[in-house]
Amino acid sequence: MNESKEELILKLDLNDYLKDFKALFAREKDIFLQGDSNLHFKRIDELCKLDFPALPELSNLDKALVHLSKQGILHLDEIFEFVKIFRYFQKLKKLNLGSHLNAWLEKIELSREILEFSLNFDEKGELEESLDQRLINLNLALKIKKENILGEFKKFCFNKALMPYLIDTQIHLINDVQALLVRGGFHHVIKANIVGRSQGGGFYILPLSIENLQNDIEKIKNQKEEIYYEYAKNFSAFLTKNLLFLKFINNAFDLFDHYSARVLLAKKRDLEFVLCDQSRDLVLRDFAHPALKNPKSVSVEFKKQVLIITGVNAGGKSMLLKSILSAAFLAKHLLPMCINANKSKIGTFKEIQAIIEDPQNVKNDISTFAGRMLHFSKFFSKKDLFLGIDEIELGTDFEEAACLYSVLILKLLDKGLKIVITTHHKRLAMLLAKNKEVELIAALYDEENSRPKYEFLEGIIGKSYAFETALRYQIPYNLVQEAKKLYGEDKENLEDLVGKNINLELELKAKLQSVEKKEQKVDELLFALKEQKEKNEQEFRINLSKLELEFHKAIQEARKTIQLIDTKEKQRSLNKANELKRSIVLPSMQHNEELRIGDFVKYEKIKGQIIAISKNDATLESDGLKLRVPLKLLKKSSAAIKLESKTSISIIKPNNLSVSLDLHGLRSDEAILRLDKFLSDALIAGFDEVLVYHGMGTGKLAFAVREFLKAHKSVKSFADAPINQGGFGAKIVKL
């Protein structure tokens, strides 16, 4: 990672987030993903829907590859690192990961020689003993020598002549050497070397007989190392022949490691991915900066070139700026974030920079304002830059700064830069607001409770509320009043007008939301009425067809009657036709006489209360809307029934409880509530084992179910279901 990116990460408060992200890597690497973002996004999206095997921890193999390129010999431990990569991709290729991931994996061909080569090591990375009879013999000899050493120690511990000198009967490990702890004078009864001294004045000794056995063990180990070197030499020669493949699969492992870490972080924190589009727009819906705990999510629509954030002090202006830049940074590098991805849109920017800190320090020997000017001088040669500037007027007279920065910003606009600015002063915002490529947004203040709302309103210049903030932090009232006098009555009146303007904007916004809600309800009602109309028309067509059929039968009977001579037969036919005629019942406007004004009723999907009744119709009120409906189409709603509330506690053994639960299509919170109740009922019913279907989908529901089952006290264990019972999309839970 280059220095400018490190600085940007610190300025945007993303260092802790990225530290957690890097901890999910199988081996240390740069956090940035190179290559085609569209293709990476598709593969990550597929991986989010799956349970895939965890990557093995791996060391960096760049030096090993360089060593092989020079015909060098690797240690067996280094060779096993390559074997771990081979084995992991062998596992992946057996899974159905999705079309894009499968197409990528098809390019990684593991030859028969590579797979056979992997069999030379066991799961711990040790060379398989069965490869060489010499290893079998040496390991057997090693085992015997170790048993002999243990036997010798036991013999000395129970030796009558040595027992008066033994401080304890334990075997001590001193400088990787096994030893006995004895008192002085021991040399009269045993021949041994002193390998150390205890704090109590004792001696750690190694009997000569055991020392000889340990020397034999060292010889055996040296013989094994010679054999290991022989195999390392042969294995290194094999890997050198496949050097190009090793470089390719080593890079492939890092790429999948990037995918895995991103998916694991997204599932762990319930985050989403946003793919940058080719526009320069930035629309955030329900975004929360990862550095904040229990944050208020923000929604911003930034489609022009400049966004100026004004308003109350300590109202979240700087954090909004950091949030906007952070969202662009995270999307640029395909890192997950807390956001409503379906309703958000983030453009592509070649470079992102932020001026947030005070550039004045001893090292650069410049003032704050000079530092700002130094930064700005470099921006005029930039293209496709997304720039954030916090407290733009910092370091000089704000009137001069407003005039100077307005000219500089307009020049940067001509260069095509996208800029977000925070400022405490309104003059700069007023100068720039005349440009059609400038947007305004204000941090809001709760005047009733005298504190910032940490909410924002688009399209206006905000009030600073400096005097109110001073009072909030216990500045004496008389001092604040004196400051107001110095500030001037005209300016104070202007501030009041700005505040009233903000309140009017908020009222208008609230009314618009209310109107939009009513419009949505009207649309729902119209849709329901349309459905009812279509249903009535369909019923009418069915009844009409039925009547036409009955009428046709009656006509046919009448025709038959005309052809008959027998008077009695004629009479019978006429009687039958009359019966058919009487069976035809025309629709009537009869209605339920029980309905009264004030009753709660239901009309298809619409619920409401009767406020008026005419002969055949009733007027309903539903969510502030009134509509007229025929009485015959109304049914009494359960909302009209009021139950007495009684407090009681009882446990009812559930009847007809199923041993399985299907959570498909539910949100995580709904699914967990339903799963909790299902497990409680299953325990009451006495079930030992149940089956829970959660599906694979995006992987979020499966992750939530796993975490809940891990924490549930009554769950003994759980595992993926067999293939015929749902496989990875279901869990067998033992209670």
XYZ file of C-alpha atoms in Angstrom:
735
model
C 0.000 0.000 0.000
C 1.474 3.365 -0.951
C 1.792 6.230 1.523
C -1.057 8.348 0.131
C -3.547 5.506 0.556
C -2.369 4.872 4.107
C -2.865 8.564 4.904
C -6.325 8.551 3.303
C -7.353 5.502 5.357
C -6.308 7.271 8.576
C -8.085 10.490 7.600
C -11.314 8.608 6.858
C -11.117 6.595 10.136
C -11.088 3.294 8.238
C -7.948 1.845 9.876
C -9.775 -0.320 12.466
C -12.212 -1.590 9.844
C -9.380 -2.567 7.493
C -7.453 -4.146 10.374
C -10.412 -6.466 11.005
C -10.600 -7.158 7.284
C -6.904 -8.046 6.982
C -7.219 -10.465 9.912
C -9.444 -12.627 7.683
C -6.694 -13.187 5.090
C -5.068 -16.625 4.944
C -1.729 -14.831 4.554
C -0.653 -11.195 4.757
C -1.116 -9.147 1.596
C -2.185 -5.791 0.199
C -5.913 -5.167 0.774
C -6.570 -3.821 -2.714
C -7.988 -6.073 -5.408
C -6.550 -5.610 -8.875
C -8.285 -6.497 -12.150
C -11.794 -6.413 -13.624
C -14.152 -5.131 -10.896
C -17.268 -6.355 -12.710
C -15.951 -9.921 -12.873
C -14.719 -9.794 -9.270
C -18.157 -8.548 -8.142
C -19.944 -11.432 -9.891
C -17.646 -14.011 -8.298
C -17.993 -12.444 -4.837
C -21.779 -12.362 -5.250
C -21.772 -16.094 -6.038
C -19.509 -16.847 -3.079
C -21.816 -14.931 -0.705
C -24.519 -17.533 -1.373
C -22.340 -20.519 -0.463
C -20.647 -22.302 2.399
C -17.084 -22.899 1.266
C -14.108 -24.522 3.054
C -11.888 -22.232 5.123
C -8.562 -21.350 3.539
C -5.470 -22.800 5.233
C -3.006 -20.392 6.839
C -0.131 -19.905 4.410
C 3.259 -18.201 4.420
C 4.475 -15.861 1.685
C 6.060 -17.929 -1.103
C 7.642 -15.161 -3.200
C 11.164 -15.950 -1.923
C 10.606 -19.683 -2.427
C 9.596 -19.065 -6.062
C 12.714 -16.959 -6.633
C 14.817 -19.731 -5.053
C 13.277 -22.321 -7.367
C 13.896 -20.118 -10.400
C 17.616 -20.314 -9.509
C 17.524 -24.135 -9.259
C 17.600 -23.913 -5.454
C 16.475 -26.553 -2.969
C 13.535 -25.765 -0.694
C 13.009 -27.105 2.794
C 10.193 -29.653 3.133
C 8.184 -27.115 5.172
C 8.250 -24.673 2.242
C 7.328 -27.437 -0.193
C 4.328 -28.360 1.965
C 3.036 -24.771 1.629
C 2.589 -25.418 -2.105
C 0.934 -28.752 -1.301
C -1.636 -26.909 0.858
C -2.523 -24.746 -2.148
C -2.906 -27.822 -4.396
C -5.150 -29.553 -1.887
C -7.348 -26.503 -1.318
C -8.048 -25.996 -5.015
C -8.715 -29.722 -5.309
C -11.492 -29.261 -2.698
C -12.888 -26.183 -4.454
C -13.077 -27.904 -7.829
C -15.364 -30.558 -6.320
C -17.942 -27.898 -5.353
C -20.509 -26.164 -7.548
C -19.613 -22.537 -6.800
C -21.521 -20.780 -9.586
C -20.991 -20.111 -13.287
C -18.351 -17.369 -12.966
C -16.328 -19.071 -10.224
C -16.542 -22.442 -11.965
C -15.320 -20.896 -15.232
C -12.349 -19.439 -13.335
C -11.578 -22.729 -11.568
C -11.621 -24.606 -14.875
C -8.513 -22.641 -15.858
C -6.660 -24.073 -12.842
C -5.817 -27.572 -14.055
C -4.310 -29.853 -11.422
C -2.383 -32.491 -13.356
C -2.155 -36.111 -12.249
C 1.535 -35.566 -11.363
C 0.647 -32.618 -9.092
C -2.078 -34.605 -7.301
C 0.237 -37.581 -6.842
C 2.965 -35.244 -5.586
C 0.574 -33.988 -2.864
C 0.254 -37.538 -1.498
C 3.882 -37.459 -0.295
C 2.819 -35.475 2.803
C 0.344 -36.178 5.590
C -2.135 -33.597 6.903
C 0.427 -32.223 9.402
C 3.013 -31.623 6.689
C 5.215 -34.568 7.632
C 6.737 -36.737 4.926
C 4.772 -39.963 4.565
C 6.752 -42.711 6.314
C 5.619 -45.335 3.802
C 7.643 -43.610 1.048
C 10.946 -45.059 2.270
C 11.783 -48.213 4.250
C 14.727 -46.371 5.767
C 12.354 -43.912 7.406
C 10.292 -46.766 8.821
C 13.391 -48.371 10.341
C 14.753 -45.108 11.727
C 11.411 -44.125 13.278
C 11.201 -47.553 14.911
C 14.750 -47.198 16.271
C 13.928 -43.708 17.497
C 10.867 -44.991 19.328
C 12.928 -47.756 21.024
C 15.646 -45.313 22.125
C 13.067 -42.968 23.664
C 11.490 -45.879 25.539
C 14.957 -46.891 26.782
C 15.600 -43.374 28.061
C 12.279 -43.390 29.928
C 13.173 -46.780 31.420
C 16.599 -45.538 32.540
C 15.063 -42.520 34.279
C 12.578 -44.731 36.121
C 15.411 -47.038 37.177
C 17.391 -44.127 38.632
C 14.336 -42.696 40.390
C 13.862 -45.966 42.312
C 17.581 -46.687 42.875
C 18.093 -47.212 46.649
C 21.640 -45.846 46.562
C 20.552 -42.655 44.737
C 17.287 -42.021 46.603
C 18.925 -40.128 49.551
C 20.275 -37.616 47.018
C 17.098 -37.185 44.944
C 15.226 -33.956 45.711
C 12.207 -35.219 43.711
C 11.409 -38.024 41.309
C 10.361 -35.789 38.401
C 12.133 -35.530 35.055
C 13.104 -31.887 34.439
C 13.705 -30.260 31.068
C 16.750 -27.976 31.273
C 17.888 -26.262 28.059
C 16.025 -28.932 26.026
C 17.839 -31.678 27.987
C 16.038 -34.115 30.294
C 17.618 -34.230 33.776
C 17.219 -35.308 37.428
C 17.363 -32.898 40.393
C 19.756 -34.101 43.153
C 21.670 -32.831 46.210
C 25.459 -32.519 46.498
C 27.497 -35.744 46.949
C 25.582 -37.614 44.263
C 28.827 -38.417 42.369
C 29.611 -41.158 44.901
C 26.709 -43.275 43.609
C 26.145 -42.208 39.962
C 28.209 -41.056 36.995
C 26.536 -38.012 35.460
C 27.133 -34.573 33.949
C 25.759 -31.422 35.590
C 23.564 -29.495 33.138
C 22.309 -26.815 35.547
C 21.735 -25.645 39.128
C 18.506 -24.929 40.952
C 17.771 -21.844 43.107
C 17.681 -24.112 46.179
C 21.252 -25.300 45.643
C 20.428 -28.588 43.906
C 22.043 -29.958 40.753
C 20.352 -30.939 37.491
C 22.236 -33.999 36.253
C 22.213 -36.132 33.124
C 23.321 -39.731 33.797
C 25.995 -40.903 31.334
C 23.946 -43.943 30.287
C 21.054 -41.664 29.300
C 23.437 -39.230 27.611
C 24.698 -42.062 25.409
C 21.109 -42.925 24.463
C 20.392 -39.274 23.636
C 23.511 -39.167 21.465
C 22.161 -42.209 19.627
C 18.865 -40.341 19.099
C 20.728 -37.366 17.626
C 22.514 -39.699 15.213
C 19.162 -41.181 14.131
C 17.726 -37.676 13.622
C 20.753 -36.718 11.519
C 20.212 -39.812 9.367
C 16.557 -38.795 8.917
C 17.599 -35.269 7.937
C 19.871 -36.723 5.257
C 16.909 -38.653 3.854
C 14.691 -35.538 4.094
C 17.309 -33.531 2.210
C 17.393 -36.186 -0.485
C 13.602 -35.938 -0.919
C 13.662 -32.122 -0.688
C 16.187 -32.104 -3.530
C 14.002 -34.353 -5.715
C 10.784 -32.475 -4.840
C 12.425 -29.094 -5.562
C 13.539 -30.355 -8.972
C 9.923 -31.393 -9.685
C 8.587 -27.993 -8.606
C 11.194 -26.181 -10.716
C 9.848 -27.957 -13.794
C 6.375 -26.640 -12.883
C 7.530 -23.147 -11.911
C 5.120 -21.282 -14.212
C 2.188 -23.251 -12.831
C 3.349 -22.560 -9.269
C 3.401 -18.802 -9.915
C -0.039 -19.011 -11.521
C -1.694 -21.026 -8.723
C 0.047 -18.943 -6.039
C -1.569 -15.801 -7.524
C -4.879 -17.649 -7.878
C -4.773 -18.509 -4.167
C -4.249 -14.840 -3.287
C -7.177 -13.860 -5.521
C -9.527 -16.346 -3.859
C -8.172 -15.184 -0.498
C -9.334 -11.668 -1.439
C -12.798 -12.997 -2.296
C -12.995 -15.111 0.875
C -11.985 -12.289 3.248
C -14.548 -9.915 1.732
C -17.352 -12.472 1.934
C -16.478 -13.492 5.503
C -16.467 -9.848 6.643
C -19.798 -9.187 4.883
C -21.423 -12.192 6.592
C -19.863 -11.401 9.960
C -21.155 -7.798 10.029
C -24.195 -8.183 7.725
C -22.715 -5.832 5.116
C -23.402 -5.385 1.397
C -21.326 -4.765 -1.720
C -21.822 -1.910 -4.190
C -20.340 -2.134 -7.679
C -19.145 1.215 -9.029
C -20.821 2.316 -12.249
C -19.387 4.525 -14.960
C -21.202 7.666 -13.813
C -19.871 10.307 -11.423
C -23.036 10.267 -9.291
C -23.069 9.328 -5.639
C -26.387 8.243 -4.104
C -26.200 6.716 -0.617
C -29.181 5.097 1.094
C -28.942 4.070 4.755
C -25.126 4.219 4.840
C -23.299 3.911 8.178
C -19.602 4.634 8.603
C -17.820 1.486 9.906
C -15.977 3.439 12.627
C -19.204 4.453 14.396
C -20.949 2.377 17.047
C -24.764 2.388 16.871
C -24.679 5.086 14.155
C -27.522 6.992 12.584
C -27.535 5.928 8.959
C -27.370 8.726 6.383
C -28.920 9.095 2.953
C -27.362 11.538 0.482
C -27.998 12.280 -3.172
C -24.897 13.933 -4.680
C -25.264 14.107 -8.459
C -23.663 17.471 -9.204
C -19.994 18.426 -8.976
C -19.835 20.216 -5.614
C -21.606 19.462 -2.327
C -21.356 22.086 0.443
C -22.230 20.942 3.961
C -23.102 23.732 6.425
C -24.947 23.926 9.720
C -24.637 23.353 13.438
C -21.290 22.834 15.168
C -20.623 19.228 16.270
C -23.626 18.206 14.180
C -21.860 15.540 12.129
C -20.652 17.600 9.141
C -17.127 16.155 9.224
C -18.421 12.602 9.686
C -20.821 13.062 6.764
C -17.878 14.165 4.613
C -15.880 11.134 5.770
C -18.883 8.879 5.134
C -19.276 10.105 1.546
C -15.566 9.664 0.791
C -15.460 6.312 2.640
C -18.375 4.929 0.617
C -16.578 5.881 -2.613
C -13.319 4.351 -1.321
C -14.952 1.065 -0.190
C -16.887 0.674 -3.436
C -13.778 1.432 -5.507
C -11.965 -1.486 -3.833
C -15.009 -3.800 -3.614
C -15.062 -3.794 0.183
C -18.387 -4.476 1.960
C -20.206 -1.688 3.790
C -23.362 -1.042 5.811
C -25.665 0.327 3.099
C -28.878 -0.330 1.206
C -27.090 -1.529 -1.908
C -30.228 -1.899 -4.067
C -31.092 1.790 -3.738
C -27.549 3.198 -3.751
C -25.308 4.258 -6.614
C -21.591 5.070 -6.502
C -19.580 6.326 -9.453
C -16.032 5.439 -10.424
C -13.163 7.763 -9.483
C -9.551 7.248 -10.430
C -8.311 8.979 -7.277
C -9.763 9.997 -3.902
C -8.116 12.635 -1.684
C -9.052 14.381 1.548
C -7.904 17.593 3.250
C -9.030 17.032 6.803
C -6.108 17.581 9.170
C -4.369 20.832 10.031
C -1.219 20.851 7.825
C 0.692 23.131 10.225
C 3.519 21.355 12.076
C 7.212 21.784 12.983
C 8.356 19.387 10.266
C 6.963 21.269 7.253
C 7.435 24.720 8.834
C 4.323 26.212 7.221
C 1.129 27.803 8.500
C -2.297 26.202 8.307
C -3.414 28.432 5.455
C -0.104 27.979 3.589
C -0.553 24.222 3.915
C -4.025 24.471 2.406
C -2.692 26.520 -0.487
C 0.080 23.958 -1.066
C -2.549 21.224 -1.317
C -4.715 23.242 -3.704
C -1.796 24.053 -6.002
C -1.500 20.328 -6.820
C -5.168 19.834 -7.700
C -5.158 21.952 -10.859
C -3.222 19.239 -12.719
C -5.553 16.441 -11.532
C -8.306 14.745 -13.498
C -11.022 12.345 -12.368
C -10.399 13.247 -8.718
C -12.900 12.996 -5.863
C -11.850 15.587 -3.282
C -13.056 16.168 0.273
C -12.196 19.373 2.206
C -13.130 19.746 5.884
C -13.493 23.289 7.291
C -12.279 24.884 4.083
C -11.920 28.372 5.595
C -9.518 27.148 8.313
C -6.407 29.258 8.962
C -7.301 32.714 7.656
C -9.925 35.485 7.667
C -13.218 33.864 6.636
C -14.286 36.785 4.416
C -11.048 36.613 2.438
C -11.203 32.821 2.442
C -14.757 32.863 1.056
C -13.750 35.028 -1.902
C -10.507 33.144 -2.591
C -11.940 29.639 -2.270
C -15.004 30.456 -4.372
C -12.651 31.343 -7.266
C -10.489 28.252 -6.682
C -13.483 25.907 -6.472
C -14.974 27.293 -9.684
C -11.628 26.706 -11.427
C -11.543 23.107 -10.165
C -15.097 22.711 -11.472
C -13.802 23.505 -14.947
C -11.235 20.722 -14.464
C -14.067 18.253 -13.835
C -13.273 17.460 -10.190
C -15.975 16.189 -7.817
C -15.743 18.020 -4.473
C -17.453 17.794 -1.077
C -16.835 20.665 1.364
C -17.742 21.434 4.979
C -17.767 25.018 6.225
C -18.952 26.976 9.281
C -19.470 30.166 7.289
C -22.323 30.948 4.968
C -20.672 33.486 2.667
C -18.737 30.858 0.687
C -21.888 28.736 0.364
C -23.870 31.762 -0.845
C -21.191 32.657 -3.438
C -20.974 29.127 -4.822
C -24.697 28.290 -4.613
C -25.306 30.433 -7.708
C -23.538 27.793 -9.818
C -25.855 25.092 -11.185
C -23.254 22.378 -10.378
C -23.319 23.161 -6.639
C -25.585 21.381 -4.129
C -26.276 22.412 -0.519
C -26.941 20.302 2.551
C -27.424 21.451 6.157
C -26.791 19.714 9.491
C -29.942 20.082 11.625
C -30.384 21.269 15.235
C -33.081 20.283 17.734
C -34.060 23.679 19.165
C -36.442 22.188 21.766
C -33.778 19.934 23.308
C -30.840 22.244 22.434
C -28.691 19.597 20.767
C -27.711 18.511 17.233
C -29.965 15.963 15.501
C -27.174 14.369 13.447
C -29.587 14.561 10.543
C -29.284 16.501 7.284
C -31.579 18.471 4.992
C -30.769 18.961 1.328
C -31.107 22.194 -0.629
C -30.504 24.844 2.066
C -27.715 26.692 3.905
C -27.575 25.672 7.566
C -27.377 27.778 10.708
C -24.290 27.364 12.931
C -26.112 27.704 16.315
C -22.823 28.874 17.857
C -24.537 30.785 20.698
C -26.870 27.876 21.485
C -23.936 25.445 21.510
C -22.023 27.735 23.877
C -24.960 27.742 26.316
C -25.204 23.977 26.044
C -21.600 23.650 27.222
C -22.201 25.885 30.297
C -20.877 29.215 28.969
C -22.554 31.885 31.199
C -25.746 33.320 29.731
C -24.682 36.958 30.199
C -21.495 36.350 28.198
C -23.464 34.802 25.352
C -25.879 37.770 25.344
C -22.960 40.185 25.220
C -21.516 38.250 22.274
C -24.857 38.487 20.481
C -24.784 42.277 20.824
C -21.301 42.416 19.338
C -22.423 40.087 16.547
C -25.056 42.625 15.568
C -28.825 42.720 15.450
C -28.993 42.509 11.649
C -26.814 39.396 11.510
C -28.757 37.832 14.364
C -32.006 38.504 12.476
C -30.461 36.886 9.406
C -29.561 33.833 11.507
C -33.145 33.680 12.761
C -34.443 33.845 9.192
C -32.107 30.988 8.231
C -33.391 28.977 11.193
C -37.030 29.672 10.248
C -36.271 28.709 6.668
C -34.864 25.384 7.879
C -37.965 24.753 10.022
C -40.248 25.567 7.087
C -38.260 23.195 4.880
C -38.620 20.465 7.503
C -42.383 21.066 7.783
C -42.698 20.977 4.004
C -40.672 17.780 3.871
C -42.880 16.182 6.538
C -46.027 17.197 4.622
C -44.597 15.851 1.397
C -43.866 12.561 3.122
C -47.437 12.485 4.432
C -48.799 13.183 0.937
C -46.551 10.520 -0.550
C -47.795 8.052 2.062
C -51.396 8.889 1.206
C -50.660 8.594 -2.499
C -49.171 5.181 -1.858
C -52.309 4.187 0.085
C -54.529 5.499 -2.739
C -52.513 3.449 -5.229
C -53.005 0.398 -3.031
C -56.746 1.080 -2.807
C -57.028 1.612 -6.557
C -55.160 -1.604 -7.170
C -57.426 -3.465 -4.726
C -60.520 -1.944 -6.366
C -59.206 -2.913 -9.786
C -58.703 -6.469 -8.575
C -62.212 -6.521 -7.099
C -63.677 -5.119 -10.317
C -61.922 -7.782 -12.375
C -63.121 -10.433 -9.927
C -66.719 -9.159 -10.148
C -66.545 -9.057 -13.937
C -65.229 -12.608 -14.002
C -68.038 -13.772 -11.673
C -70.551 -11.931 -13.872
C -69.238 -13.667 -17.005
C -69.442 -17.051 -15.275
C -73.023 -16.394 -14.115
C -73.971 -15.076 -17.555
C -72.601 -18.203 -19.225
C -74.502 -20.330 -16.729
C -77.740 -18.433 -17.416
C -77.246 -18.703 -21.170
C -76.749 -22.451 -20.812
C -79.900 -22.815 -18.690
C -81.848 -20.682 -21.165
C -80.577 -22.776 -24.060
C -81.732 -25.948 -22.294
C -85.135 -24.419 -21.718
C -85.454 -23.517 -25.432
C -84.428 -27.016 -26.436
C -87.073 -28.513 -24.166
C -89.658 -26.153 -25.631
C -88.767 -27.205 -29.195
C -89.133 -30.822 -28.275
C -92.570 -30.044 -26.839
C -93.793 -28.573 -30.134
C -92.937 -31.781 -31.953
C -94.895 -33.922 -29.474
C -98.510 -34.863 -30.098
C -99.349 -36.197 -26.677
C -100.879 -33.410 -24.604
C -99.602 -34.914 -21.382
C -96.029 -34.889 -22.695
C -96.451 -31.239 -23.725
C -97.575 -30.402 -20.237
C -94.644 -32.206 -18.673
C -92.148 -30.331 -20.927
C -93.726 -26.992 -20.061
C -93.518 -27.826 -16.378
C -89.812 -28.687 -16.764
C -89.094 -25.424 -18.604
C -90.862 -23.481 -15.830
C -88.720 -25.248 -13.249
C -85.581 -24.225 -15.183
C -86.857 -20.646 -15.338
C -87.526 -20.579 -11.593
C -83.964 -21.883 -10.958
C -82.494 -18.767 -12.605
C -81.847 -16.326 -9.733
C -80.828 -12.788 -10.638
C -78.216 -11.022 -8.471
C -79.775 -9.029 -5.659
C -78.513 -6.106 -3.563
C -79.228 -7.854 -0.278
C -76.744 -6.990 2.399
C -75.837 -7.952 5.937
C -78.409 -6.217 8.145
C -76.057 -6.599 11.124
C -73.612 -3.936 9.868
C -73.822 -0.644 11.766
C -71.991 2.709 11.774
C -68.743 2.322 13.730
C -68.243 -1.338 12.810
C -64.823 -2.419 11.614
C -65.103 -4.162 8.271
C -62.962 -5.671 5.564
C -63.315 -5.238 1.826
C -60.895 -7.629 0.088
C -57.443 -6.428 1.330
C -58.776 -3.089 2.599
C -59.693 -2.643 6.280
C -61.610 0.317 7.638
C -64.445 1.609 9.818
C -68.003 2.367 8.665
C -68.749 6.079 9.074
C -72.018 6.201 7.044
C -74.591 3.761 5.599
C -77.070 4.380 2.770
C -79.582 1.960 1.241
C -77.125 -0.371 -0.473
C -73.714 1.255 0.166
C -71.451 2.111 3.084
C -68.770 4.791 3.410
C -65.496 3.516 4.917
C -62.596 5.421 6.419
C -59.203 3.743 5.953
C -55.925 5.479 6.915
C -57.444 8.944 6.459
C -59.066 8.051 3.124
C -62.780 7.631 2.452
C -64.328 5.270 -0.072
C -67.820 4.042 -0.913
C -68.400 0.276 -1.126
C -71.540 -1.868 -1.689
C -72.757 -3.375 1.614
C -72.970 -6.881 0.156
C -69.167 -6.865 -0.409
C -68.318 -6.026 3.227
C -67.376 -8.465 5.957
C -66.932 -7.755 9.634
C -63.274 -7.477 10.651
C -61.661 -9.015 13.720
C -60.400 -5.501 14.576
C -63.868 -4.783 15.988
C -63.574 -7.477 18.641
C -62.014 -6.238 21.860
C -60.639 -8.848 24.237
C -60.217 -8.383 27.961
C -56.564 -8.483 28.875
C -55.758 -11.046 31.535
C -52.330 -11.897 32.846
C -51.667 -15.633 32.949
C -48.714 -17.919 32.525
C -49.184 -21.395 31.096
C -47.264 -23.944 29.099
C -49.326 -25.717 26.471
C -47.901 -28.769 24.806
C -48.226 -28.012 21.069
C -50.453 -30.291 19.023
C -49.535 -31.499 15.542
C -46.090 -29.862 15.737
C -43.933 -30.697 12.726
C -40.349 -31.897 13.162
C -39.222 -29.480 10.439
C -39.291 -25.694 9.965
C -39.041 -23.839 6.650
C -37.483 -20.335 6.856
C -37.228 -19.663 3.095
C -38.005 -16.080 2.091
C -37.830 -14.617 5.615
C -35.615 -11.782 6.793
C -32.965 -12.746 9.328
C -34.753 -11.160 12.331
C -38.118 -12.765 11.428
C -36.455 -16.121 10.842
C -34.666 -16.089 14.225
C -37.903 -15.265 16.080
C -39.706 -18.120 14.320
C -36.776 -20.501 14.903
C -36.664 -19.595 18.616
C -40.376 -20.402 19.042
C -40.034 -23.590 16.983
C -37.184 -24.890 19.175
C -39.124 -24.036 22.355
C -42.175 -25.933 21.065
C -39.985 -28.842 19.998
C -38.463 -29.071 23.504
C -41.913 -29.004 25.106
C -43.097 -31.688 22.663
C -40.120 -33.861 23.640
C -38.377 -33.934 20.247
C -34.717 -35.003 20.264
C -33.975 -33.909 16.708
C -35.510 -31.411 14.270
C -34.819 -30.232 10.707
C -34.510 -26.523 9.805
C -34.611 -25.394 6.155
C -32.932 -22.017 5.558
C -31.787 -22.327 1.928
C -28.563 -20.947 0.486
C -29.592 -17.681 -1.177
C -27.269 -14.795 -0.247
C -25.853 -16.718 2.720
C -27.071 -14.125 5.280
C -29.961 -16.261 6.542
C -27.760 -19.385 6.768
C -25.162 -17.375 8.720
C -27.800 -15.991 11.125
C -29.235 -19.490 11.739
C -25.759 -20.939 12.444
C -24.896 -18.156 14.910
C -28.242 -18.545 16.713
C -27.885 -22.335 17.000
C -24.322 -21.933 18.357
C -25.586 -19.656 21.154
C -28.769 -21.637 22.003
C -28.370 -23.400 25.375
C -30.695 -26.295 24.481
C -28.971 -27.162 21.182
C -26.540 -30.047 21.722
C -25.199 -30.011 18.170
C -26.162 -29.242 14.584
C -24.858 -30.111 11.137
C -25.690 -29.772 7.443
C -28.527 -32.066 6.390
C -28.005 -35.004 3.976
C -28.402 -34.219 0.257
C -31.888 -35.756 0.098
C -33.040 -33.557 3.004
C -31.727 -30.195 1.820
C -27.925 -30.482 1.970
C -26.167 -27.166 2.635
C -29.588 -25.443 2.651
C -30.762 -27.179 5.840
C -29.555 -28.080 9.342
C -30.152 -31.205 11.457
C -30.455 -29.902 15.035
C -30.101 -32.213 18.045
C -31.792 -31.035 21.266
